[in-house]
Amino acid sequence: MKKMSLRKRSQMIFRNHFLTHSMKINNSTISLNGLEFKSKIGLFDFEKESGNTFIVNVSIDVDKIIYDDTIEGTVDYSNLFSIIESEMSKEYNLIETVAHKISSSIHSQIKNIKLCRLEIIKKNPPIDGNVDNSSFILETTS
């Protein structure tokens, strides 16, 4: 009989305990908030040249998380950040467009997503008035 490693045994005990002593899980949400980027997103030439500050908040509802205390059983936050960072580093005219691109990439690269809620906040938008920010919120399902 093959001897089980301590880590594997701990994971099995954790999983069995969780499965036999847990309540029903209705929803699991993973969020990253306050991701700040300097991006060249905007309609005007000066926005493309100097860029602007954007804040991104993302929440994803996942269909299935394996509660075994390993990264393989959940969503890797660094992967989620990289997807967002990749799109925010590109040049776009509208935050609506980049939001759709990010959401599409999240759905295609991360498994078991039920819902993705993405907010992109543009600090100091070029509006003739005293405006702190503008934002776009997009919710998508698989």
PDB file of N, CA and C in Angstrom, residues 8-113:
ATOM      1  N   LYS A   8      -1.074  15.712   1.434  1.00  0.00           N
ATOM      2  CA  LYS A   8      -2.208  15.069   0.771  1.00  0.00           C
ATOM      3  C   LYS A   8      -3.219  14.583   1.814  1.00  0.00           C
ATOM      4  N   ARG A   9      -2.711  14.019   2.877  1.00  0.00           N
ATOM      5  CA  ARG A   9      -3.589  13.526   3.939  1.00  0.00           C
ATOM      6  C   ARG A   9      -4.344  14.679   4.607  1.00  0.00           C
ATOM      7  N   SER A  10      -3.646  15.800   4.859  1.00  0.00           N
ATOM      8  CA  SER A  10      -4.286  16.977   5.457  1.00  0.00           C
ATOM      9  C   SER A  10      -5.380  17.523   4.553  1.00  0.00           C
ATOM     10  N   GLN A  11      -5.094  17.567   3.250  1.00  0.00           N
ATOM     11  CA  GLN A  11      -6.094  18.047   2.292  1.00  0.00           C
ATOM     12  C   GLN A  11      -7.316  17.140   2.288  1.00  0.00           C
ATOM     13  N   MET A  12      -7.093  15.843   2.340  1.00  0.00           N
ATOM     14  CA  MET A  12      -8.198  14.891   2.334  1.00  0.00           C
ATOM     15  C   MET A  12      -9.043  15.043   3.605  1.00  0.00           C
ATOM     16  N   ILE A  13      -8.392  15.199   4.743  1.00  0.00           N
ATOM     17  CA  ILE A  13      -9.111  15.380   6.007  1.00  0.00           C
ATOM     18  C   ILE A  13      -9.909  16.677   5.966  1.00  0.00           C
ATOM     19  N   PHE A  14      -9.278  17.756   5.481  1.00  0.00           N
ATOM     20  CA  PHE A  14      -9.956  19.052   5.370  1.00  0.00           C
ATOM     21  C   PHE A  14     -11.182  18.928   4.476  1.00  0.00           C
ATOM     22  N   ARG A  15     -11.014  18.313   3.298  1.00  0.00           N
ATOM     23  CA  ARG A  15     -12.116  18.164   2.346  1.00  0.00           C
ATOM     24  C   ARG A  15     -13.238  17.318   2.953  1.00  0.00           C
ATOM     25  N   ASN A  16     -12.901  16.214   3.563  1.00  0.00           N
ATOM     26  CA  ASN A  16     -13.926  15.348   4.158  1.00  0.00           C
ATOM     27  C   ASN A  16     -14.653  16.046   5.297  1.00  0.00           C
ATOM     28  N   HIS A  17     -13.909  16.774   6.122  1.00  0.00           N
ATOM     29  CA  HIS A  17     -14.535  17.518   7.214  1.00  0.00           C
ATOM     30  C   HIS A  17     -15.473  18.580   6.652  1.00  0.00           C
ATOM     31  N   PHE A  18     -14.997  19.301   5.635  1.00  0.00           N
ATOM     32  CA  PHE A  18     -15.806  20.361   5.044  1.00  0.00           C
ATOM     33  C   PHE A  18     -17.073  19.791   4.426  1.00  0.00           C
ATOM     34  N   LEU A  19     -16.954  18.701   3.702  1.00  0.00           N
ATOM     35  CA  LEU A  19     -18.105  18.117   3.014  1.00  0.00           C
ATOM     36  C   LEU A  19     -19.128  17.527   3.980  1.00  0.00           C
ATOM     37  N   THR A  20     -18.665  17.032   5.107  1.00  0.00           N
ATOM     38  CA  THR A  20     -19.594  16.392   6.036  1.00  0.00           C
ATOM     39  C   THR A  20     -20.105  17.327   7.127  1.00  0.00           C
ATOM     40  N   HIS A  21     -19.458  18.463   7.319  1.00  0.00           N
ATOM     41  CA  HIS A  21     -19.845  19.375   8.391  1.00  0.00           C
ATOM     42  C   HIS A  21     -20.116  20.790   7.883  1.00  0.00           C
ATOM     43  N   SER A  22     -20.632  20.914   6.703  1.00  0.00           N
ATOM     44  CA  SER A  22     -20.814  22.257   6.157  1.00  0.00           C
ATOM     45  C   SER A  22     -22.268  22.547   5.837  1.00  0.00           C
ATOM     46  N   MET A  23     -22.539  23.824   5.744  1.00  0.00           N
ATOM     47  CA  MET A  23     -23.860  24.265   5.322  1.00  0.00           C
ATOM     48  C   MET A  23     -23.882  24.315   3.799  1.00  0.00           C
ATOM     49  N   LYS A  24     -25.053  24.504   3.241  1.00  0.00           N
ATOM     50  CA  LYS A  24     -25.184  24.605   1.790  1.00  0.00           C
ATOM     51  C   LYS A  24     -24.630  25.956   1.339  1.00  0.00           C
ATOM     52  N   ILE A  25     -23.780  25.930   0.337  1.00  0.00           N
ATOM     53  CA  ILE A  25     -23.195  27.159  -0.193  1.00  0.00           C
ATOM     54  C   ILE A  25     -24.022  27.608  -1.380  1.00  0.00           C
ATOM     55  N   ASN A  26     -24.588  28.807  -1.288  1.00  0.00           N
ATOM     56  CA  ASN A  26     -25.409  29.344  -2.369  1.00  0.00           C
ATOM     57  C   ASN A  26     -24.587  30.096  -3.400  1.00  0.00           C
ATOM     58  N   ASN A  27     -23.529  30.739  -2.953  1.00  0.00           N
ATOM     59  CA  ASN A  27     -22.756  31.565  -3.861  1.00  0.00           C
ATOM     60  C   ASN A  27     -21.346  31.752  -3.318  1.00  0.00           C
ATOM     61  N   SER A  28     -20.382  31.805  -4.216  1.00  0.00           N
ATOM     62  CA  SER A  28     -18.996  32.113  -3.855  1.00  0.00           C
ATOM     63  C   SER A  28     -18.532  33.250  -4.744  1.00  0.00           C
ATOM     64  N   THR A  29     -18.084  34.328  -4.129  1.00  0.00           N
ATOM     65  CA  THR A  29     -17.650  35.503  -4.877  1.00  0.00           C
ATOM     66  C   THR A  29     -16.205  35.827  -4.531  1.00  0.00           C
ATOM     67  N   ILE A  30     -15.429  36.067  -5.561  1.00  0.00           N
ATOM     68  CA  ILE A  30     -14.040  36.481  -5.398  1.00  0.00           C
ATOM     69  C   ILE A  30     -13.926  37.892  -5.957  1.00  0.00           C
ATOM     70  N   SER A  31     -13.299  38.793  -5.199  1.00  0.00           N
ATOM     71  CA  SER A  31     -13.203  40.195  -5.620  1.00  0.00           C
ATOM     72  C   SER A  31     -11.779  40.709  -5.518  1.00  0.00           C
ATOM     73  N   LEU A  32     -11.442  41.583  -6.436  1.00  0.00           N
ATOM     74  CA  LEU A  32     -10.240  42.407  -6.350  1.00  0.00           C
ATOM     75  C   LEU A  32     -10.720  43.847  -6.479  1.00  0.00           C
ATOM     76  N   ASN A  33     -10.336  44.689  -5.553  1.00  0.00           N
ATOM     77  CA  ASN A  33     -10.836  46.067  -5.534  1.00  0.00           C
ATOM     78  C   ASN A  33      -9.693  47.069  -5.464  1.00  0.00           C
ATOM     79  N   GLY A  34      -9.915  48.198  -6.107  1.00  0.00           N
ATOM     80  CA  GLY A  34      -8.948  49.285  -6.034  1.00  0.00           C
ATOM     81  C   GLY A  34      -7.693  49.074  -6.861  1.00  0.00           C
ATOM     82  N   LEU A  35      -7.794  48.327  -7.950  1.00  0.00           N
ATOM     83  CA  LEU A  35      -6.647  48.136  -8.836  1.00  0.00           C
ATOM     84  C   LEU A  35      -6.426  49.444  -9.592  1.00  0.00           C
ATOM     85  N   GLU A  36      -5.271  50.041  -9.429  1.00  0.00           N
ATOM     86  CA  GLU A  36      -5.016  51.358 -10.019  1.00  0.00           C
ATOM     87  C   GLU A  36      -4.067  51.243 -11.203  1.00  0.00           C
ATOM     88  N   PHE A  37      -4.461  51.892 -12.302  1.00  0.00           N
ATOM     89  CA  PHE A  37      -3.669  51.866 -13.528  1.00  0.00           C
ATOM     90  C   PHE A  37      -3.565  53.271 -14.109  1.00  0.00           C
ATOM     91  N   LYS A  38      -2.435  53.562 -14.705  1.00  0.00           N
ATOM     92  CA  LYS A  38      -2.258  54.766 -15.527  1.00  0.00           C
ATOM     93  C   LYS A  38      -2.395  54.265 -16.962  1.00  0.00           C
ATOM     94  N   SER A  39      -3.494  54.651 -17.622  1.00  0.00           N
ATOM     95  CA  SER A  39      -3.806  54.108 -18.947  1.00  0.00           C
ATOM     96  C   SER A  39      -4.118  55.211 -19.943  1.00  0.00           C
ATOM     97  N   LYS A  40      -3.933  54.879 -21.202  1.00  0.00           N
ATOM     98  CA  LYS A  40      -4.203  55.821 -22.294  1.00  0.00           C
ATOM     99  C   LYS A  40      -5.553  55.493 -22.921  1.00  0.00           C
ATOM    100  N   ILE A  41      -6.586  55.692 -22.122  1.00  0.00           N
ATOM    101  CA  ILE A  41      -7.954  55.428 -22.563  1.00  0.00           C
ATOM    102  C   ILE A  41      -8.693  56.760 -22.585  1.00  0.00           C
ATOM    103  N   GLY A  42      -9.225  57.112 -23.735  1.00  0.00           N
ATOM    104  CA  GLY A  42      -9.960  58.364 -23.859  1.00  0.00           C
ATOM    105  C   GLY A  42     -10.094  58.779 -25.311  1.00  0.00           C
ATOM    106  N   LEU A  43     -11.021  59.681 -25.555  1.00  0.00           N
ATOM    107  CA  LEU A  43     -11.295  60.154 -26.915  1.00  0.00           C
ATOM    108  C   LEU A  43     -10.322  61.228 -27.394  1.00  0.00           C
ATOM    109  N   PHE A  44      -9.776  61.992 -26.465  1.00  0.00           N
ATOM    110  CA  PHE A  44      -8.970  63.153 -26.827  1.00  0.00           C
ATOM    111  C   PHE A  44      -7.487  62.804 -26.940  1.00  0.00           C
ATOM    112  N   ASP A  45      -6.793  63.547 -27.803  1.00  0.00           N
ATOM    113  CA  ASP A  45      -5.360  63.321 -28.014  1.00  0.00           C
ATOM    114  C   ASP A  45      -4.565  63.437 -26.716  1.00  0.00           C
ATOM    115  N   PHE A  46      -4.887  64.445 -25.894  1.00  0.00           N
ATOM    116  CA  PHE A  46      -4.131  64.626 -24.650  1.00  0.00           C
ATOM    117  C   PHE A  46      -4.319  63.441 -23.699  1.00  0.00           C
ATOM    118  N   GLU A  47      -5.462  62.753 -23.775  1.00  0.00           N
ATOM    119  CA  GLU A  47      -5.676  61.565 -22.943  1.00  0.00           C
ATOM    120  C   GLU A  47      -4.807  60.409 -23.435  1.00  0.00           C
ATOM    121  N   LYS A  48      -4.643  60.331 -24.744  1.00  0.00           N
ATOM    122  CA  LYS A  48      -3.811  59.280 -25.329  1.00  0.00           C
ATOM    123  C   LYS A  48      -2.323  59.541 -25.057  1.00  0.00           C
ATOM    124  N   GLU A  49      -1.952  60.810 -25.013  1.00  0.00           N
ATOM    125  CA  GLU A  49      -0.548  61.171 -24.798  1.00  0.00           C
ATOM    126  C   GLU A  49      -0.134  61.019 -23.339  1.00  0.00           C
ATOM    127  N   SER A  50      -0.879  61.649 -22.449  1.00  0.00           N
ATOM    128  CA  SER A  50      -0.468  61.655 -21.040  1.00  0.00           C
ATOM    129  C   SER A  50      -1.153  60.586 -20.197  1.00  0.00           C
ATOM    130  N   GLY A  51      -2.253  60.046 -20.678  1.00  0.00           N
ATOM    131  CA  GLY A  51      -2.964  59.021 -19.920  1.00  0.00           C
ATOM    132  C   GLY A  51      -3.774  59.605 -18.780  1.00  0.00           C
ATOM    133  N   ASN A  52      -4.425  58.735 -18.063  1.00  0.00           N
ATOM    134  CA  ASN A  52      -5.248  59.130 -16.929  1.00  0.00           C
ATOM    135  C   ASN A  52      -5.204  58.001 -15.905  1.00  0.00           C
ATOM    136  N   THR A  53      -5.660  58.280 -14.712  1.00  0.00           N
ATOM    137  CA  THR A  53      -5.704  57.269 -13.658  1.00  0.00           C
ATOM    138  C   THR A  53      -7.064  56.584 -13.673  1.00  0.00           C
ATOM    139  N   PHE A  54      -7.022  55.256 -13.635  1.00  0.00           N
ATOM    140  CA  PHE A  54      -8.227  54.438 -13.628  1.00  0.00           C
ATOM    141  C   PHE A  54      -8.175  53.488 -12.436  1.00  0.00           C
ATOM    142  N   ILE A  55      -9.328  53.264 -11.848  1.00  0.00           N
ATOM    143  CA  ILE A  55      -9.477  52.303 -10.759  1.00  0.00           C
ATOM    144  C   ILE A  55     -10.406  51.199 -11.266  1.00  0.00           C
ATOM    145  N   VAL A  56     -10.005  49.950 -11.049  1.00  0.00           N
ATOM    146  CA  VAL A  56     -10.818  48.815 -11.484  1.00  0.00           C
ATOM    147  C   VAL A  56     -11.204  47.990 -10.263  1.00  0.00           C
ATOM    148  N   ASN A  57     -12.491  47.657 -10.191  1.00  0.00           N
ATOM    149  CA  ASN A  57     -13.020  46.733  -9.188  1.00  0.00           C
ATOM    150  C   ASN A  57     -13.657  45.576  -9.942  1.00  0.00           C
ATOM    151  N   VAL A  58     -13.367  44.363  -9.527  1.00  0.00           N
ATOM    152  CA  VAL A  58     -13.942  43.201 -10.197  1.00  0.00           C
ATOM    153  C   VAL A  58     -14.397  42.187  -9.153  1.00  0.00           C
ATOM    154  N   SER A  59     -15.573  41.616  -9.386  1.00  0.00           N
ATOM    155  CA  SER A  59     -16.096  40.520  -8.563  1.00  0.00           C
ATOM    156  C   SER A  59     -16.550  39.428  -9.510  1.00  0.00           C
ATOM    157  N   ILE A  60     -16.181  38.208  -9.196  1.00  0.00           N
ATOM    158  CA  ILE A  60     -16.655  37.092 -10.001  1.00  0.00           C
ATOM    159  C   ILE A  60     -17.326  36.065  -9.096  1.00  0.00           C
ATOM    160  N   ASP A  61     -18.521  35.671  -9.507  1.00  0.00           N
ATOM    161  CA  ASP A  61     -19.228  34.592  -8.826  1.00  0.00           C
ATOM    162  C   ASP A  61     -18.841  33.303  -9.525  1.00  0.00           C
ATOM    163  N   VAL A  62     -18.325  32.373  -8.749  1.00  0.00           N
ATOM    164  CA  VAL A  62     -17.865  31.123  -9.334  1.00  0.00           C
ATOM    165  C   VAL A  62     -18.838  30.002  -9.021  1.00  0.00           C
ATOM    166  N   ASP A  63     -18.978  29.148  -9.995  1.00  0.00           N
ATOM    167  CA  ASP A  63     -19.920  28.043  -9.921  1.00  0.00           C
ATOM    168  C   ASP A  63     -19.458  26.971  -8.946  1.00  0.00           C
ATOM    169  N   LYS A  64     -18.169  26.740  -8.920  1.00  0.00           N
ATOM    170  CA  LYS A  64     -17.660  25.627  -8.134  1.00  0.00           C
ATOM    171  C   LYS A  64     -16.256  25.949  -7.636  1.00  0.00           C
ATOM    172  N   ILE A  65     -16.094  25.924  -6.349  1.00  0.00           N
ATOM    173  CA  ILE A  65     -14.770  26.034  -5.744  1.00  0.00           C
ATOM    174  C   ILE A  65     -14.546  24.744  -4.975  1.00  0.00           C
ATOM    175  N   ILE A  66     -13.382  24.186  -5.129  1.00  0.00           N
ATOM    176  CA  ILE A  66     -13.035  22.978  -4.384  1.00  0.00           C
ATOM    177  C   ILE A  66     -12.342  23.436  -3.104  1.00  0.00           C
ATOM    178  N   TYR A  67     -12.958  23.161  -1.989  1.00  0.00           N
ATOM    179  CA  TYR A  67     -12.447  23.648  -0.709  1.00  0.00           C
ATOM    180  C   TYR A  67     -11.407  22.682  -0.154  1.00  0.00           C
ATOM    181  N   ASP A  68     -10.247  22.668  -0.814  1.00  0.00           N
ATOM    182  CA  ASP A  68      -9.177  21.790  -0.352  1.00  0.00           C
ATOM    183  C   ASP A  68      -7.911  22.566   0.004  1.00  0.00           C
ATOM    184  N   ASP A  69      -8.039  23.892   0.105  1.00  0.00           N
ATOM    185  CA  ASP A  69      -6.944  24.756   0.528  1.00  0.00           C
ATOM    186  C   ASP A  69      -5.766  24.750  -0.444  1.00  0.00           C
ATOM    187  N   THR A  70      -6.064  24.576  -1.739  1.00  0.00           N
ATOM    188  CA  THR A  70      -5.031  24.685  -2.766  1.00  0.00           C
ATOM    189  C   THR A  70      -5.473  25.710  -3.800  1.00  0.00           C
ATOM    190  N   ILE A  71      -4.507  26.306  -4.480  1.00  0.00           N
ATOM    191  CA  ILE A  71      -4.805  27.311  -5.503  1.00  0.00           C
ATOM    192  C   ILE A  71      -5.533  26.684  -6.688  1.00  0.00           C
ATOM    193  N   GLU A  72      -5.315  25.406  -6.918  1.00  0.00           N
ATOM    194  CA  GLU A  72      -5.979  24.723  -8.031  1.00  0.00           C
ATOM    195  C   GLU A  72      -7.489  24.631  -7.831  1.00  0.00           C
ATOM    196  N   GLY A  73      -7.944  24.734  -6.607  1.00  0.00           N
ATOM    197  CA  GLY A  73      -9.364  24.606  -6.313  1.00  0.00           C
ATOM    198  C   GLY A  73     -10.136  25.910  -6.366  1.00  0.00           C
ATOM    199  N   THR A  74      -9.447  26.999  -6.676  1.00  0.00           N
ATOM    200  CA  THR A  74     -10.102  28.305  -6.661  1.00  0.00           C
ATOM    201  C   THR A  74      -9.588  29.166  -7.810  1.00  0.00           C
ATOM    202  N   VAL A  75      -9.825  30.457  -7.741  1.00  0.00           N
ATOM    203  CA  VAL A  75      -9.351  31.394  -8.760  1.00  0.00           C
ATOM    204  C   VAL A  75      -8.045  32.018  -8.275  1.00  0.00           C
ATOM    205  N   ASP A  76      -7.047  31.985  -9.116  1.00  0.00           N
ATOM    206  CA  ASP A  76      -5.750  32.578  -8.810  1.00  0.00           C
ATOM    207  C   ASP A  76      -5.860  34.097  -8.982  1.00  0.00           C
ATOM    208  N   TYR A  77      -5.764  34.837  -7.878  1.00  0.00           N
ATOM    209  CA  TYR A  77      -5.909  36.297  -7.917  1.00  0.00           C
ATOM    210  C   TYR A  77      -4.896  36.948  -8.852  1.00  0.00           C
ATOM    211  N   SER A  78      -3.675  36.420  -8.864  1.00  0.00           N
ATOM    212  CA  SER A  78      -2.645  37.021  -9.716  1.00  0.00           C
ATOM    213  C   SER A  78      -2.982  36.838 -11.194  1.00  0.00           C
ATOM    214  N   ASN A  79      -3.609  35.735 -11.552  1.00  0.00           N
ATOM    215  CA  ASN A  79      -4.060  35.523 -12.928  1.00  0.00           C
ATOM    216  C   ASN A  79      -5.164  36.519 -13.281  1.00  0.00           C
ATOM    217  N   LEU A  80      -6.103  36.707 -12.372  1.00  0.00           N
ATOM    218  CA  LEU A  80      -7.181  37.668 -12.579  1.00  0.00           C
ATOM    219  C   LEU A  80      -6.608  39.079 -12.758  1.00  0.00           C
ATOM    220  N   PHE A  81      -5.652  39.446 -11.913  1.00  0.00           N
ATOM    221  CA  PHE A  81      -5.002  40.752 -12.030  1.00  0.00           C
ATOM    222  C   PHE A  81      -4.297  40.899 -13.376  1.00  0.00           C
ATOM    223  N   SER A  82      -3.592  39.865 -13.807  1.00  0.00           N
ATOM    224  CA  SER A  82      -2.853  39.912 -15.078  1.00  0.00           C
ATOM    225  C   SER A  82      -3.767  40.118 -16.275  1.00  0.00           C
ATOM    226  N   ILE A  83      -4.934  39.492 -16.249  1.00  0.00           N
ATOM    227  CA  ILE A  83      -5.912  39.669 -17.331  1.00  0.00           C
ATOM    228  C   ILE A  83      -6.318  41.139 -17.422  1.00  0.00           C
ATOM    229  N   ILE A  84      -6.620  41.732 -16.278  1.00  0.00           N
ATOM    230  CA  ILE A  84      -7.045  43.135 -16.238  1.00  0.00           C
ATOM    231  C   ILE A  84      -5.897  44.053 -16.640  1.00  0.00           C
ATOM    232  N   GLU A  85      -4.727  43.799 -16.092  1.00  0.00           N
ATOM    233  CA  GLU A  85      -3.551  44.623 -16.392  1.00  0.00           C
ATOM    234  C   GLU A  85      -3.224  44.608 -17.887  1.00  0.00           C
ATOM    235  N   SER A  86      -3.342  43.460 -18.514  1.00  0.00           N
ATOM    236  CA  SER A  86      -3.052  43.334 -19.942  1.00  0.00           C
ATOM    237  C   SER A  86      -3.933  44.253 -20.783  1.00  0.00           C
ATOM    238  N   GLU A  87      -5.225  44.268 -20.496  1.00  0.00           N
ATOM    239  CA  GLU A  87      -6.141  45.124 -21.267  1.00  0.00           C
ATOM    240  C   GLU A  87      -5.984  46.600 -20.909  1.00  0.00           C
ATOM    241  N   MET A  88      -5.723  46.890 -19.643  1.00  0.00           N
ATOM    242  CA  MET A  88      -5.577  48.290 -19.221  1.00  0.00           C
ATOM    243  C   MET A  88      -4.295  48.913 -19.771  1.00  0.00           C
ATOM    244  N   SER A  89      -3.354  48.105 -20.231  1.00  0.00           N
ATOM    245  CA  SER A  89      -2.109  48.635 -20.795  1.00  0.00           C
ATOM    246  C   SER A  89      -2.264  49.011 -22.271  1.00  0.00           C
ATOM    247  N   LYS A  90      -3.406  48.684 -22.864  1.00  0.00           N
ATOM    248  CA  LYS A  90      -3.648  48.988 -24.277  1.00  0.00           C
ATOM    249  C   LYS A  90      -4.361  50.330 -24.416  1.00  0.00           C
ATOM    250  N   GLU A  91      -4.358  50.844 -25.630  1.00  0.00           N
ATOM    251  CA  GLU A  91      -4.994  52.131 -25.909  1.00  0.00           C
ATOM    252  C   GLU A  91      -6.412  51.904 -26.431  1.00  0.00           C
ATOM    253  N   TYR A  92      -7.370  52.571 -25.796  1.00  0.00           N
ATOM    254  CA  TYR A  92      -8.775  52.497 -26.205  1.00  0.00           C
ATOM    255  C   TYR A  92      -9.374  53.896 -26.181  1.00  0.00           C
ATOM    256  N   ASN A  93     -10.491  54.060 -26.881  1.00  0.00           N
ATOM    257  CA  ASN A  93     -11.229  55.325 -26.828  1.00  0.00           C
ATOM    258  C   ASN A  93     -12.170  55.377 -25.628  1.00  0.00           C
ATOM    259  N   LEU A  94     -12.804  54.250 -25.312  1.00  0.00           N
ATOM    260  CA  LEU A  94     -13.871  54.231 -24.306  1.00  0.00           C
ATOM    261  C   LEU A  94     -13.612  53.201 -23.210  1.00  0.00           C
ATOM    262  N   ILE A  95     -13.994  53.554 -21.975  1.00  0.00           N
ATOM    263  CA  ILE A  95     -13.889  52.578 -20.888  1.00  0.00           C
ATOM    264  C   ILE A  95     -14.894  51.443 -21.096  1.00  0.00           C
ATOM    265  N   GLU A  96     -15.969  51.715 -21.808  1.00  0.00           N
ATOM    266  CA  GLU A  96     -16.947  50.668 -22.117  1.00  0.00           C
ATOM    267  C   GLU A  96     -16.303  49.553 -22.944  1.00  0.00           C
ATOM    268  N   THR A  97     -15.466  49.943 -23.901  1.00  0.00           N
ATOM    269  CA  THR A  97     -14.791  48.964 -24.757  1.00  0.00           C
ATOM    270  C   THR A  97     -13.815  48.115 -23.960  1.00  0.00           C
ATOM    271  N   VAL A  98     -12.981  48.753 -23.146  1.00  0.00           N
ATOM    272  CA  VAL A  98     -12.006  47.990 -22.365  1.00  0.00           C
ATOM    273  C   VAL A  98     -12.718  47.092 -21.355  1.00  0.00           C
ATOM    274  N   ALA A  99     -13.844  47.526 -20.815  1.00  0.00           N
ATOM    275  CA  ALA A  99     -14.612  46.687 -19.883  1.00  0.00           C
ATOM    276  C   ALA A  99     -15.095  45.416 -20.581  1.00  0.00           C
ATOM    277  N   HIS A 100     -15.607  45.558 -21.797  1.00  0.00           N
ATOM    278  CA  HIS A 100     -16.048  44.379 -22.555  1.00  0.00           C
ATOM    279  C   HIS A 100     -14.879  43.445 -22.857  1.00  0.00           C
ATOM    280  N   LYS A 101     -13.728  44.000 -23.211  1.00  0.00           N
ATOM    281  CA  LYS A 101     -12.539  43.182 -23.507  1.00  0.00           C
ATOM    282  C   LYS A 101     -12.081  42.427 -22.259  1.00  0.00           C
ATOM    283  N   ILE A 102     -12.029  43.118 -21.128  1.00  0.00           N
ATOM    284  CA  ILE A 102     -11.613  42.473 -19.880  1.00  0.00           C
ATOM    285  C   ILE A 102     -12.581  41.357 -19.514  1.00  0.00           C
ATOM    286  N   SER A 103     -13.865  41.654 -19.557  1.00  0.00           N
ATOM    287  CA  SER A 103     -14.877  40.664 -19.195  1.00  0.00           C
ATOM    288  C   SER A 103     -14.794  39.434 -20.095  1.00  0.00           C
ATOM    289  N   SER A 104     -14.638  39.657 -21.377  1.00  0.00           N
ATOM    290  CA  SER A 104     -14.517  38.546 -22.325  1.00  0.00           C
ATOM    291  C   SER A 104     -13.290  37.691 -22.015  1.00  0.00           C
ATOM    292  N   SER A 105     -12.172  38.333 -21.709  1.00  0.00           N
ATOM    293  CA  SER A 105     -10.947  37.602 -21.369  1.00  0.00           C
ATOM    294  C   SER A 105     -11.104  36.815 -20.072  1.00  0.00           C
ATOM    295  N   ILE A 106     -11.758  37.404 -19.092  1.00  0.00           N
ATOM    296  CA  ILE A 106     -11.982  36.706 -17.823  1.00  0.00           C
ATOM    297  C   ILE A 106     -12.819  35.452 -18.054  1.00  0.00           C
ATOM    298  N   HIS A 107     -13.906  35.595 -18.805  1.00  0.00           N
ATOM    299  CA  HIS A 107     -14.769  34.439 -19.070  1.00  0.00           C
ATOM    300  C   HIS A 107     -14.046  33.347 -19.858  1.00  0.00           C
ATOM    301  N   SER A 108     -13.164  33.730 -20.755  1.00  0.00           N
ATOM    302  CA  SER A 108     -12.485  32.718 -21.571  1.00  0.00           C
ATOM    303  C   SER A 108     -11.291  32.080 -20.861  1.00  0.00           C
ATOM    304  N   GLN A 109     -10.688  32.776 -19.898  1.00  0.00           N
ATOM    305  CA  GLN A 109      -9.476  32.260 -19.265  1.00  0.00           C
ATOM    306  C   GLN A 109      -9.680  31.662 -17.873  1.00  0.00           C
ATOM    307  N   ILE A 110     -10.802  31.963 -17.253  1.00  0.00           N
ATOM    308  CA  ILE A 110     -11.060  31.436 -15.909  1.00  0.00           C
ATOM    309  C   ILE A 110     -12.298  30.559 -15.970  1.00  0.00           C
ATOM    310  N   LYS A 111     -12.182  29.364 -15.426  1.00  0.00           N
ATOM    311  CA  LYS A 111     -13.289  28.409 -15.523  1.00  0.00           C
ATOM    312  C   LYS A 111     -14.322  28.607 -14.414  1.00  0.00           C
ATOM    313  N   ASN A 112     -15.496  28.098 -14.669  1.00  0.00           N
ATOM    314  CA  ASN A 112     -16.593  28.036 -13.691  1.00  0.00           C
ATOM    315  C   ASN A 112     -17.140  29.392 -13.248  1.00  0.00           C
ATOM    316  N   ILE A 113     -17.082  30.395 -14.114  1.00  0.00           N
ATOM    317  CA  ILE A 113     -17.621  31.706 -13.754  1.00  0.00           C
ATOM    318  C   ILE A 113     -19.108  31.760 -14.074  1.00  0.00           C
TER     319      ILE A 113
END
